[in-house]
């Protein structure tokens, strides 16, 4: 059945009320916890040095795509950092947005299109919290752990949103298991001495965001074909994740043997 039919027994007013209340609470938390930076924010070059320090010494300067991404993060995060918004609060916003995506995807139609946009915003926010932490010199081991946990939660919520939009349940479950496995392998490999940043596969988080956003957005554009469109989007994600898992396994094996 299409995603919009999956919530036929629910009152849309419930979603609107929950949205308003939760947004209000998030805004209050954001304002109350504000902590303006004690020192002037670094320039971009210093930001790149700090980013390198918290990413195992990896130098982003020679990599055009990564440098461009970090430039975007720096410019976006700078006014947020000046305003004193804490990195952990931005992490919470990313999770909140992912929850909102699930509700909007389930409502179908134009709501699902809005959900696809919020899904991309949630994924963008995943990088924003780290950028603010680096800019304000608030990067910490706790923040690293919290961000990793939030990533896994939002990964799951994105797949739930794809199911709510129309993707088959079995496919989203299998894809979720594959995503969990690749991240578990990466984490265990890191504990064993492998370097995280050097292993970039075709099954990384950006691909998850793109495929899940397509699943939700396309289902919203064509509700009558939601099952096919959302299903194929998640099937592509599953294929990329499986290939990425094979890439990561081979790379980790080379590193650790």
XYZ file of C-alpha atoms in Angstrom:
257
model
C 0.000 0.000 0.000
C 1.158 3.577 -0.539
C 2.792 5.484 2.269
C -0.183 7.818 2.786
C -2.451 4.808 3.355
C -0.189 3.538 6.109
C -1.390 6.247 8.469
C -5.036 6.189 7.433
C -6.042 5.388 11.029
C -4.237 8.448 12.423
C -5.467 12.003 12.761
C -3.232 14.493 10.887
C -4.057 17.046 13.593
C -1.977 14.915 15.954
C 1.060 15.397 13.754
C 0.553 19.162 13.521
C 0.164 19.491 17.293
C 3.230 17.357 17.969
C 5.198 19.390 15.423
C 4.306 22.736 17.011
C 5.016 21.575 20.558
C 8.312 19.893 19.667
C 9.537 22.883 17.651
C 8.757 25.135 20.592
C 10.685 22.914 22.972
C 13.679 22.723 20.628
C 13.760 26.505 20.231
C 13.613 27.000 23.994
C 16.483 24.539 24.533
C 18.504 26.217 21.790
C 18.075 29.681 23.305
C 18.548 28.683 26.950
C 21.756 26.736 26.307
C 23.435 29.404 24.140
C 27.094 29.936 24.999
C 28.809 32.628 22.879
C 32.442 31.778 22.078
C 34.981 33.185 24.523
C 37.497 33.983 21.758
C 37.404 35.206 18.188
C 36.615 32.471 15.690
C 39.515 31.146 13.586
C 40.030 31.887 9.923
C 39.464 29.150 7.353
C 43.067 27.964 7.291
C 43.113 27.542 11.079
C 39.755 25.795 10.847
C 41.250 23.275 8.412
C 44.124 22.648 10.832
C 41.696 22.033 13.700
C 39.568 19.792 11.510
C 42.683 17.785 10.665
C 43.547 17.424 14.362
C 40.183 15.815 15.156
C 40.241 13.593 12.041
C 43.419 11.634 12.646
C 45.666 14.217 10.976
C 43.958 13.925 7.578
C 44.761 16.948 5.354
C 41.705 18.072 3.386
C 43.518 20.716 1.342
C 44.628 18.515 -1.612
C 41.149 16.999 -2.026
C 39.032 19.461 -4.003
C 35.636 17.953 -3.146
C 36.338 17.644 0.567
C 37.878 21.104 0.723
C 34.789 22.509 -1.022
C 32.508 20.745 1.445
C 34.482 22.075 4.398
C 34.353 25.568 2.910
C 30.551 25.333 2.792
C 30.472 24.013 6.353
C 32.750 26.805 7.578
C 30.672 29.571 6.013
C 27.383 28.094 7.250
C 28.607 27.245 10.743
C 30.327 30.573 11.430
C 27.188 32.680 12.136
C 25.707 29.815 14.152
C 28.884 29.624 16.222
C 28.830 33.405 16.751
C 25.253 33.083 18.005
C 26.503 30.619 20.635
C 24.453 27.572 19.599
C 26.076 24.491 21.106
C 27.174 21.565 18.886
C 25.165 19.062 20.953
C 22.020 21.114 20.372
C 22.632 21.015 16.621
C 22.966 17.236 16.894
C 19.581 17.156 18.632
C 18.098 19.278 15.838
C 19.336 16.776 13.244
C 17.560 13.952 15.093
C 14.411 16.055 15.459
C 14.375 16.764 11.740
C 14.692 13.041 11.012
C 11.674 12.359 13.235
C 9.716 15.041 11.390
C 10.659 13.379 8.085
C 9.023 10.126 9.184
C 5.732 11.879 9.959
C 5.739 13.882 6.736
C 6.625 10.849 4.619
C 3.742 8.935 6.157
C 1.303 11.742 5.314
C 2.234 11.437 1.621
C 1.737 13.857 -1.251
C 3.208 17.338 -0.920
C 3.969 16.626 2.742
C 6.354 13.906 1.611
C 8.119 16.394 -0.662
C 8.650 18.644 2.349
C 9.880 15.578 4.216
C 12.495 14.930 1.523
C 13.796 18.475 1.938
C 13.951 18.108 5.711
C 15.774 14.803 5.274
C 18.501 16.582 3.319
C 18.563 19.323 5.972
C 18.988 16.698 8.689
C 21.912 15.182 6.816
C 23.446 18.629 6.346
C 23.025 19.302 10.063
C 25.083 16.196 10.765
C 28.129 18.021 9.413
C 27.161 21.363 10.885
C 27.453 20.301 14.524
C 31.007 19.121 13.966
C 31.918 22.343 12.154
C 30.619 24.459 15.033
C 32.499 22.276 17.516
C 35.742 22.769 15.604
C 35.180 26.514 15.157
C 34.491 27.099 18.843
C 37.133 24.636 20.033
C 34.417 22.523 21.672
C 35.238 19.237 19.945
C 35.343 16.456 22.542
C 35.283 12.691 22.889
C 31.740 12.925 24.243
C 30.663 14.972 21.229
C 32.219 12.375 18.925
C 30.286 9.567 20.617
C 27.036 11.544 20.697
C 27.355 12.454 17.035
C 28.022 8.822 16.080
C 24.959 7.635 18.020
C 22.833 10.373 16.423
C 24.043 9.290 12.982
C 22.904 5.730 13.584
C 19.531 6.932 14.897
C 18.954 9.163 11.883
C 20.089 6.405 9.510
C 17.321 4.258 10.952
C 14.749 7.051 10.862
C 15.527 7.805 7.214
C 14.799 4.180 6.352
C 11.597 4.245 8.420
C 10.593 7.330 6.434
C 11.254 5.448 3.186
C 9.026 2.626 4.434
C 6.339 5.123 5.450
C 6.516 6.573 1.941
C 5.939 3.153 0.361
C 9.144 1.100 0.309
C 8.631 -2.595 1.202
C 9.247 -3.339 4.885
C 11.529 -6.321 4.217
C 13.719 -4.204 1.941
C 14.125 -1.409 4.463
C 14.957 -3.931 7.207
C 17.603 -5.666 5.091
C 19.077 -2.308 4.060
C 19.126 -1.184 7.684
C 20.993 -4.340 8.655
C 23.548 -3.752 5.878
C 24.047 -0.131 6.989
C 24.486 -1.225 10.599
C 26.989 -3.883 9.543
C 29.188 -1.513 7.534
C 29.271 0.979 10.408
C 29.988 -1.772 12.934
C 32.854 -3.054 10.793
C 34.270 0.464 10.514
C 34.080 0.982 14.271
C 35.691 -2.365 15.119
C 38.382 -1.814 12.511
C 39.152 1.534 14.101
C 39.475 -0.094 17.512
C 41.858 -2.613 15.983
C 44.097 0.106 14.550
C 42.747 0.827 11.054
C 42.417 4.481 10.021
C 38.801 5.604 9.538
C 39.265 8.410 7.031
C 41.287 6.452 4.512
C 38.462 3.994 3.816
C 35.821 5.767 1.702
C 33.328 3.464 -0.018
C 30.315 3.835 -2.311
C 28.052 3.070 0.645
C 28.723 6.115 2.812
C 26.251 8.367 4.603
C 25.759 10.876 1.742
C 24.488 8.057 -0.473
C 22.038 7.051 2.265
C 20.726 10.590 2.475
C 20.355 10.876 -1.305
C 18.609 7.514 -1.772
C 16.235 7.969 1.166
C 15.411 11.526 0.089
C 14.634 10.197 -3.398
C 12.444 7.452 -1.910
C 10.394 9.945 0.093
C 10.317 12.699 -2.534
C 9.463 10.507 -5.521
C 6.723 8.757 -3.542
C 5.279 12.169 -2.770
C 5.366 13.197 -6.428
C 3.700 9.997 -7.654
C 1.653 8.441 -4.810
C 0.172 5.819 -7.136
C 3.671 4.488 -7.819
C 5.044 5.001 -4.308
C 5.835 1.333 -3.751
C 7.852 1.062 -6.967
C 9.650 4.408 -6.735
C 10.476 4.227 -3.039
C 11.324 0.546 -3.343
C 13.789 1.050 -6.179
C 15.435 3.961 -4.374
C 16.080 1.787 -1.333
C 17.131 -1.156 -3.527
C 19.836 1.077 -5.033
C 20.919 2.036 -1.511
C 21.106 -1.619 -0.530
C 23.265 -2.407 -3.562
C 25.612 0.500 -2.805
C 25.852 -0.528 0.839
C 26.680 -4.140 0.004
C 29.354 -3.032 -2.459
C 30.671 -0.594 0.126
C 30.789 -3.353 2.705
C 32.918 -5.457 0.362
C 35.226 -2.486 -0.309
C 35.597 -1.773 3.396
C 36.219 -5.421 4.258
C 39.012 -5.715 1.712
C 40.582 -2.403 2.751
C 40.479 -3.254 6.456
C 41.937 -6.687 5.797
C 44.867 -5.082 3.981
C 45.421 -2.636 6.822
C 45.325 -5.179 9.596
C 47.310 -8.040 8.047
